[in-house]
Amino acid sequence: MLIVMAVGATREQVAAVTAHIEALGLKGHPIPGAQRVAIGITGNTGVIEPALFESLPGVLEVIPVSHPYKLVSREVKPEDSVVSVGGVKIGGGHFAVIAGPCSVENTDQALVAARAVRAAGAHILRGGAFKPRTSPYSFQGLGKAGLAILRDVGRETGMPVVSEALDHESLEQVVETCDMIQVGARNMQNYSLLRTCGRTRKPVLLKRGMSATVEELLMAAEYVLSEGNYNVVLCERGIRTFADHTRNTLDLAAVVAVQRLSHLPIIVDPSHGTGKRHKVIPMGRAAAAAGADGLMIEVHHDPTHALSDAAQQVLPEELAQLMHQLPVLLPLTGRHLSERQ
Ligand code: PEP
Ligand code: MN
């Protein structure tokens, strides 16, 4: 259910409607728009009677939301959302590039990577400290020490940082040290983790599960928003198919599908999406041409010796080349490179 307030409805009227919603044991989510405020209602298990709200002062109309996801839907908020990560804007025309190594391996490697991606023009530094590896015997990441390195090299090079939280314990540490929480493909449907992310106010980078539909991705984001955290950026990172020429099949049509259904920004990760170094930059260009709101690219100065995802990390000069090409592509979809911090 969505309550649309009249143009010019006062702050007090919005507060009174929200209080009325909460008095009924439901949750009200005021969503400011360019023209007017809308208030999404969640927490109901059955149908809500529109008459309960229609005659409240300032209410223009009460409309049912037809999708199972509510707060993430364009029905509820027609304008694109803009998520700010340490001052870097993503969405609403702002295109941001997140780059850095798959894993933080040591201070030197992280610093070389951070300086290189900064020099190439990237906006946000990535680096995994808690790694979701297929084998328990593979490098698992440096954990808390890795987050501290990432934070320090991010500060030194002037970039906000993002890292993955694998569980509640690592989430607490990521919230303390990073500007954005990454929820990985394997955790996209970890509803308890999503709810906890929703109780923070940190931007969340939510990656699509490897066999998740677009609707499941949006429902996962809904968990975060339903707890009051509206700072969610979605990420297409490839799905499992029968094809074996790439590690995953990068589903660029999902970008277009999501943008029709949701106001949330969606970025693309062609590194995990292809798994092969020579395919990453071309698919990054394709994502920009398709209208994505940003990219996440894994970069390593010596990819073949990387401790994780050695086959897909690109060299800094490859990222730099892409960064030069983006200003040619972005105007095609009404986008521009985000301002750097
Ligand atoms: C990653 O970005 O480091 C990662 C593990 O990605 P995904 O969750 O998409 O596999
Ligand atoms: Mn990786």
Coordinates of C-alpha atoms and ligand atoms in Angstrom, one line a residue:
M1 CA 0.0 0.0 0.0
L2 CA 1.2 3.5 -0.9
I3 CA -0.1 6.7 0.4
V4 CA 0.5 9.6 -2.0
M5 CA 0.5 13.0 -0.2
A6 CA -0.8 16.1 -2.0
V7 CA 1.7 18.5 -3.5
G8 CA 2.3 21.0 -0.7
A9 CA 1.3 18.6 2.1
T10 CA 3.1 19.8 5.3
R11 CA 5.7 18.0 7.3
E12 CA 3.2 17.8 10.1
Q13 CA 0.6 16.1 7.9
V14 CA 3.2 13.5 6.8
A15 CA 4.2 12.9 10.4
A16 CA 0.5 12.5 11.4
V17 CA -0.1 10.0 8.6
T18 CA 3.0 8.0 9.6
A19 CA 1.9 8.1 13.3
H20 CA -1.5 6.8 12.2
I21 CA 0.2 3.9 10.3
E22 CA 2.3 3.0 13.3
A23 CA -0.6 3.2 15.7
L24 CA -2.1 0.4 13.6
G25 CA 1.0 -1.7 14.3
L26 CA 2.4 -1.2 10.8
K27 CA 5.5 0.6 9.6
G28 CA 5.5 3.8 7.5
H29 CA 8.3 4.7 5.2
P30 CA 8.1 8.4 4.0
I31 CA 9.7 8.6 0.5
P32 CA 10.4 12.2 -0.6
G33 CA 10.0 12.7 -4.4
A34 CA 10.6 15.6 -6.7
Q35 CA 6.9 16.7 -6.6
R36 CA 5.4 15.2 -3.5
V37 CA 6.0 12.8 -0.6
A38 CA 4.7 9.2 -0.7
I39 CA 4.5 6.9 2.3
G40 CA 5.0 3.2 1.8
I41 CA 3.4 0.9 4.3
T42 CA 5.0 -2.5 5.3
G43 CA 4.3 -4.9 8.1
N44 CA 0.8 -5.8 7.0
T45 CA -0.1 -9.5 6.5
G46 CA -3.5 -8.9 4.8
V47 CA -5.2 -6.2 2.8
I48 CA -5.3 -2.7 4.3
E49 CA -8.5 -0.7 4.0
P50 CA -7.7 2.5 2.0
A51 CA -10.5 4.3 3.8
L52 CA -8.4 4.2 7.0
F53 CA -6.1 6.9 5.4
E54 CA -8.1 8.5 2.6
S55 CA -9.6 11.2 4.7
L56 CA -6.5 12.2 6.7
P57 CA -5.4 15.8 6.0
G58 CA -2.9 16.1 3.2
V59 CA -3.6 12.7 1.6
L60 CA -4.1 12.8 -2.1
E61 CA -4.7 9.1 -2.8
V62 CA -4.1 5.6 -1.5
I63 CA -3.0 3.0 -4.0
P64 CA -2.3 -0.7 -3.7
V65 CA 1.2 -1.8 -4.8
S66 CA 0.9 -4.6 -7.3
H67 CA 4.4 -6.1 -6.9
P68 CA 5.4 -8.3 -4.0
Y69 CA 8.3 -5.9 -3.4
K70 CA 7.2 -2.5 -2.3
L71 CA 9.8 -0.1 -1.1
V72 CA 12.3 -0.9 -3.9
S73 CA 9.7 -0.5 -6.6
R74 CA 9.3 2.3 -9.1
E75 CA 5.6 2.4 -8.3
V76 CA 6.4 3.6 -4.9
K77 CA 9.2 6.0 -6.0
P78 CA 9.3 6.9 -9.7
E79 CA 12.6 8.9 -9.5
D80 CA 16.0 7.1 -9.5
S81 CA 17.6 6.8 -6.1
V82 CA 21.1 8.2 -5.6
V83 CA 23.2 6.4 -3.0
S84 CA 26.2 8.3 -1.6
V85 CA 29.2 6.2 -0.5
G86 CA 31.6 8.4 1.4
G87 CA 30.5 11.3 -0.8
V88 CA 30.7 9.4 -4.1
K89 CA 27.2 9.3 -5.8
I90 CA 25.8 6.2 -7.5
G91 CA 22.6 6.4 -9.5
G92 CA 20.4 9.1 -10.9
G93 CA 22.9 9.7 -13.8
H94 CA 26.0 9.4 -11.5
F95 CA 28.2 6.5 -12.7
A96 CA 30.8 5.2 -10.2
V97 CA 33.6 2.7 -10.6
I98 CA 34.6 0.5 -7.7
A99 CA 38.0 -1.1 -8.3
G100 CA 40.7 -2.9 -6.3
P101 CA 41.9 -6.4 -5.6
C102 CA 39.7 -9.5 -5.1
S103 CA 41.5 -9.9 -1.7
V104 CA 43.6 -7.7 0.5
E105 CA 46.8 -9.9 0.7
N106 CA 49.2 -7.6 2.5
T107 CA 49.8 -3.8 3.0
D108 CA 52.1 -3.4 0.0
Q109 CA 49.8 -5.2 -2.4
A110 CA 46.8 -3.2 -1.2
L111 CA 48.7 0.1 -1.4
V112 CA 50.0 -0.6 -4.9
A113 CA 46.4 -1.5 -6.0
A114 CA 44.9 1.5 -4.3
R115 CA 47.3 4.0 -5.8
A116 CA 46.9 2.4 -9.2
V117 CA 43.1 2.4 -9.3
R118 CA 43.1 5.9 -7.9
A119 CA 45.5 7.1 -10.6
A120 CA 43.3 5.3 -13.2
G121 CA 40.3 7.3 -12.1
A122 CA 38.3 4.8 -10.0
H123 CA 36.0 6.3 -7.3
I124 CA 35.8 3.6 -4.6
L125 CA 38.3 1.0 -3.4
R126 CA 37.3 -2.6 -3.0
G127 CA 39.2 -5.4 -1.2
G128 CA 38.0 -8.6 0.3
A129 CA 39.0 -9.4 3.9
F130 CA 36.5 -12.2 4.6
K131 CA 36.4 -14.3 1.5
P132 CA 33.7 -16.8 0.6
R133 CA 35.9 -19.5 -1.0
T134 CA 34.6 -22.7 -2.5
S135 CA 37.3 -24.7 -0.7
P136 CA 38.0 -24.4 3.0
Y137 CA 41.6 -24.9 2.2
S138 CA 41.9 -21.9 -0.1
F139 CA 43.1 -18.5 1.1
Q140 CA 40.2 -17.2 3.4
G141 CA 41.3 -13.6 3.6
L142 CA 43.1 -11.6 6.3
G143 CA 39.9 -11.0 8.3
K144 CA 40.0 -8.0 10.7
A145 CA 43.6 -7.2 9.8
G146 CA 42.6 -7.0 6.1
L147 CA 39.9 -4.5 6.9
A148 CA 42.3 -2.3 8.8
I149 CA 44.7 -2.4 5.8
L150 CA 41.9 -1.5 3.4
R151 CA 40.7 1.4 5.6
D152 CA 44.3 2.7 5.9
V153 CA 45.1 2.5 2.2
G154 CA 41.7 4.0 1.3
R155 CA 42.4 6.9 3.6
E156 CA 45.9 7.4 2.2
T157 CA 44.7 7.5 -1.4
G158 CA 41.5 9.4 -0.6
M159 CA 38.9 6.7 -1.5
P160 CA 35.9 5.3 0.3
V161 CA 36.2 1.6 0.8
V162 CA 33.9 -1.5 0.4
S163 CA 34.4 -5.0 1.7
E164 CA 32.3 -8.1 2.0
A165 CA 30.6 -9.2 5.3
L166 CA 30.1 -12.9 5.4
D167 CA 28.2 -13.2 8.6
H168 CA 27.1 -11.2 11.6
E169 CA 30.5 -11.1 13.2
S170 CA 32.3 -9.8 10.1
L171 CA 29.4 -7.4 9.4
E172 CA 30.1 -5.6 12.7
Q173 CA 33.7 -5.2 11.7
V174 CA 32.9 -4.1 8.2
V175 CA 30.4 -1.5 9.5
E176 CA 33.1 -0.1 11.8
T177 CA 35.8 0.2 9.2
C178 CA 34.2 0.5 5.7
D179 CA 32.0 3.0 3.9
M180 CA 29.9 0.3 2.2
I181 CA 28.9 -3.2 3.1
Q182 CA 29.2 -5.8 0.4
V183 CA 26.7 -8.7 0.6
G184 CA 28.0 -11.4 -1.8
A185 CA 26.2 -13.6 -4.2
R186 CA 26.3 -16.5 -1.8
N187 CA 24.5 -14.5 0.9
M188 CA 21.9 -12.8 -1.2
Q189 CA 19.2 -14.8 0.4
N190 CA 20.7 -14.7 3.9
Y191 CA 17.7 -12.9 5.3
S192 CA 19.0 -12.5 8.8
L193 CA 22.1 -10.8 7.5
L194 CA 20.1 -8.6 5.2
R195 CA 17.9 -7.5 8.1
T196 CA 20.9 -6.6 10.1
C197 CA 22.3 -4.6 7.2
G198 CA 18.9 -2.9 7.1
R199 CA 19.3 -1.8 10.8
T200 CA 22.5 0.0 9.9
R201 CA 22.5 3.2 7.8
K202 CA 25.6 2.1 5.8
P203 CA 25.2 1.8 2.0
V204 CA 24.9 -1.9 1.0
L205 CA 26.2 -3.4 -2.2
L206 CA 23.9 -6.3 -2.8
K207 CA 25.2 -8.8 -5.3
R208 CA 22.8 -11.0 -7.3
G209 CA 22.8 -14.7 -6.2
M210 CA 24.2 -17.0 -8.8
S211 CA 20.8 -18.5 -9.5
A212 CA 18.6 -15.7 -8.4
T213 CA 15.9 -14.2 -10.6
V214 CA 15.5 -10.4 -10.8
E215 CA 12.4 -10.6 -8.6
E216 CA 14.4 -12.6 -5.9
L217 CA 17.2 -9.9 -6.1
L218 CA 14.6 -7.2 -5.5
M219 CA 13.0 -9.1 -2.7
A220 CA 16.4 -9.4 -1.0
A221 CA 16.9 -5.6 -1.3
E222 CA 13.4 -5.2 0.1
Y223 CA 14.6 -6.9 3.4
V224 CA 17.2 -4.1 3.8
L225 CA 14.8 -1.3 3.0
S226 CA 12.1 -2.7 5.1
E227 CA 14.3 -2.1 8.1
G228 CA 14.8 1.5 7.2
N229 CA 18.1 1.5 5.3
Y230 CA 17.3 2.8 1.8
N231 CA 21.0 3.0 0.7
V232 CA 21.1 -0.1 -1.4
V233 CA 23.1 -0.5 -4.7
L234 CA 22.3 -3.7 -6.6
C235 CA 25.0 -5.6 -8.5
E236 CA 24.7 -8.0 -11.5
R237 CA 27.7 -10.4 -11.3
G238 CA 26.7 -13.2 -13.6
I239 CA 24.6 -16.3 -13.1
R240 CA 25.0 -20.0 -13.6
T241 CA 24.2 -21.4 -17.0
F242 CA 25.3 -24.3 -19.1
A243 CA 27.8 -22.0 -20.9
D244 CA 31.4 -22.7 -20.1
H245 CA 33.3 -20.1 -22.1
T246 CA 32.9 -17.8 -19.1
R247 CA 32.9 -18.5 -15.3
N248 CA 29.3 -17.1 -15.1
T249 CA 27.0 -15.7 -17.7
L250 CA 26.8 -11.9 -17.3
D251 CA 23.1 -11.1 -17.6
L252 CA 23.2 -7.5 -18.9
A253 CA 19.4 -7.6 -19.6
A254 CA 19.0 -7.8 -15.8
V255 CA 20.2 -4.2 -15.7
V256 CA 17.5 -3.0 -18.0
A257 CA 14.9 -5.2 -16.3
V258 CA 15.8 -3.9 -12.8
Q259 CA 15.8 -0.3 -14.0
R260 CA 12.2 -0.7 -15.2
L261 CA 11.0 -2.2 -11.9
S262 CA 13.1 -0.4 -9.3
H263 CA 14.5 3.0 -8.5
L264 CA 17.6 1.5 -6.9
P265 CA 21.0 1.9 -8.7
I266 CA 22.4 -1.2 -10.3
I267 CA 26.1 -1.7 -11.1
V268 CA 27.8 -4.5 -13.0
D269 CA 30.7 -6.7 -12.0
P270 CA 32.2 -8.1 -15.2
S271 CA 35.1 -9.6 -13.2
H272 CA 33.0 -12.4 -11.5
G273 CA 30.6 -12.1 -14.4
T274 CA 33.2 -13.5 -16.9
G275 CA 36.0 -14.9 -14.8
K276 CA 38.5 -14.3 -17.6
R277 CA 40.8 -11.3 -17.7
H278 CA 40.5 -10.6 -21.4
K279 CA 36.7 -10.5 -21.2
V280 CA 36.4 -8.1 -18.3
I281 CA 37.0 -4.7 -20.0
P282 CA 34.9 -5.4 -23.1
M283 CA 32.0 -6.5 -20.9
G284 CA 32.6 -3.4 -18.7
R285 CA 32.1 -1.3 -21.8
A286 CA 29.0 -3.3 -22.7
A287 CA 27.5 -2.7 -19.2
A288 CA 28.1 1.1 -19.5
A289 CA 26.4 1.0 -22.9
A290 CA 23.5 -0.9 -21.5
G291 CA 22.9 1.9 -18.9
A292 CA 24.4 0.4 -15.7
D293 CA 25.0 2.9 -12.9
G294 CA 28.5 1.8 -12.3
L295 CA 31.1 -1.0 -12.4
M296 CA 33.0 -3.2 -10.0
I297 CA 36.3 -4.3 -11.4
E298 CA 39.0 -6.5 -9.7
V299 CA 42.5 -5.1 -10.3
H300 CA 45.9 -6.6 -9.2
H301 CA 49.4 -5.5 -10.2
D302 CA 50.5 -9.2 -10.6
P303 CA 47.3 -11.1 -11.3
T304 CA 48.8 -14.5 -12.0
H305 CA 50.2 -14.5 -8.4
A306 CA 47.0 -13.3 -6.8
L307 CA 45.8 -15.3 -3.8
S308 CA 42.3 -15.4 -5.1
D309 CA 40.6 -15.0 -8.5
A310 CA 44.0 -15.0 -10.4
A311 CA 42.3 -15.6 -13.7
Q312 CA 40.1 -12.6 -13.7
Q313 CA 41.9 -9.7 -12.1
V314 CA 43.0 -7.0 -14.7
L315 CA 46.1 -4.9 -14.7
P316 CA 45.9 -1.3 -13.6
E317 CA 46.6 -0.1 -17.2
E318 CA 43.6 -2.1 -18.4
L319 CA 41.4 -0.3 -15.9
A320 CA 42.9 3.0 -17.0
Q321 CA 42.1 2.3 -20.6
L322 CA 38.4 1.6 -19.7
M323 CA 38.3 4.8 -17.6
H324 CA 39.3 6.7 -20.7
Q325 CA 36.6 5.0 -22.8
L326 CA 33.7 5.6 -20.3
P327 CA 33.2 9.3 -21.1
V328 CA 32.5 8.3 -24.7
L329 CA 29.8 5.7 -23.7
L330 CA 28.1 7.3 -20.7
P331 CA 26.4 10.2 -22.5
L332 CA 24.5 7.6 -24.6
T333 CA 22.4 6.7 -21.6
G334 CA 22.3 10.1 -19.9
R335 CA 25.1 9.3 -17.4
H336 CA 28.4 10.9 -16.4
L337 CA 31.3 9.8 -14.3
S338 CA 30.6 10.5 -10.7
E339 CA 32.7 13.2 -8.9
R340 CA 35.6 11.8 -7.0
Q341 CA 36.2 12.7 -3.4
Ligands
PEP1 C1 33.7 -10.6 -4.6 O1 33.2 -9.6 -5.1 O2 34.8 -10.6 -4.1 C2 32.9 -11.8 -4.6 C3 33.2 -12.9 -3.9 O3 31.8 -11.8 -5.5 P1 30.5 -12.7 -5.6 O4 29.8 -12.6 -4.3 O5 29.8 -12.0 -6.7 O6 31.0 -14.0 -6.0
MN2 MN 36.9 -12.2 -6.5

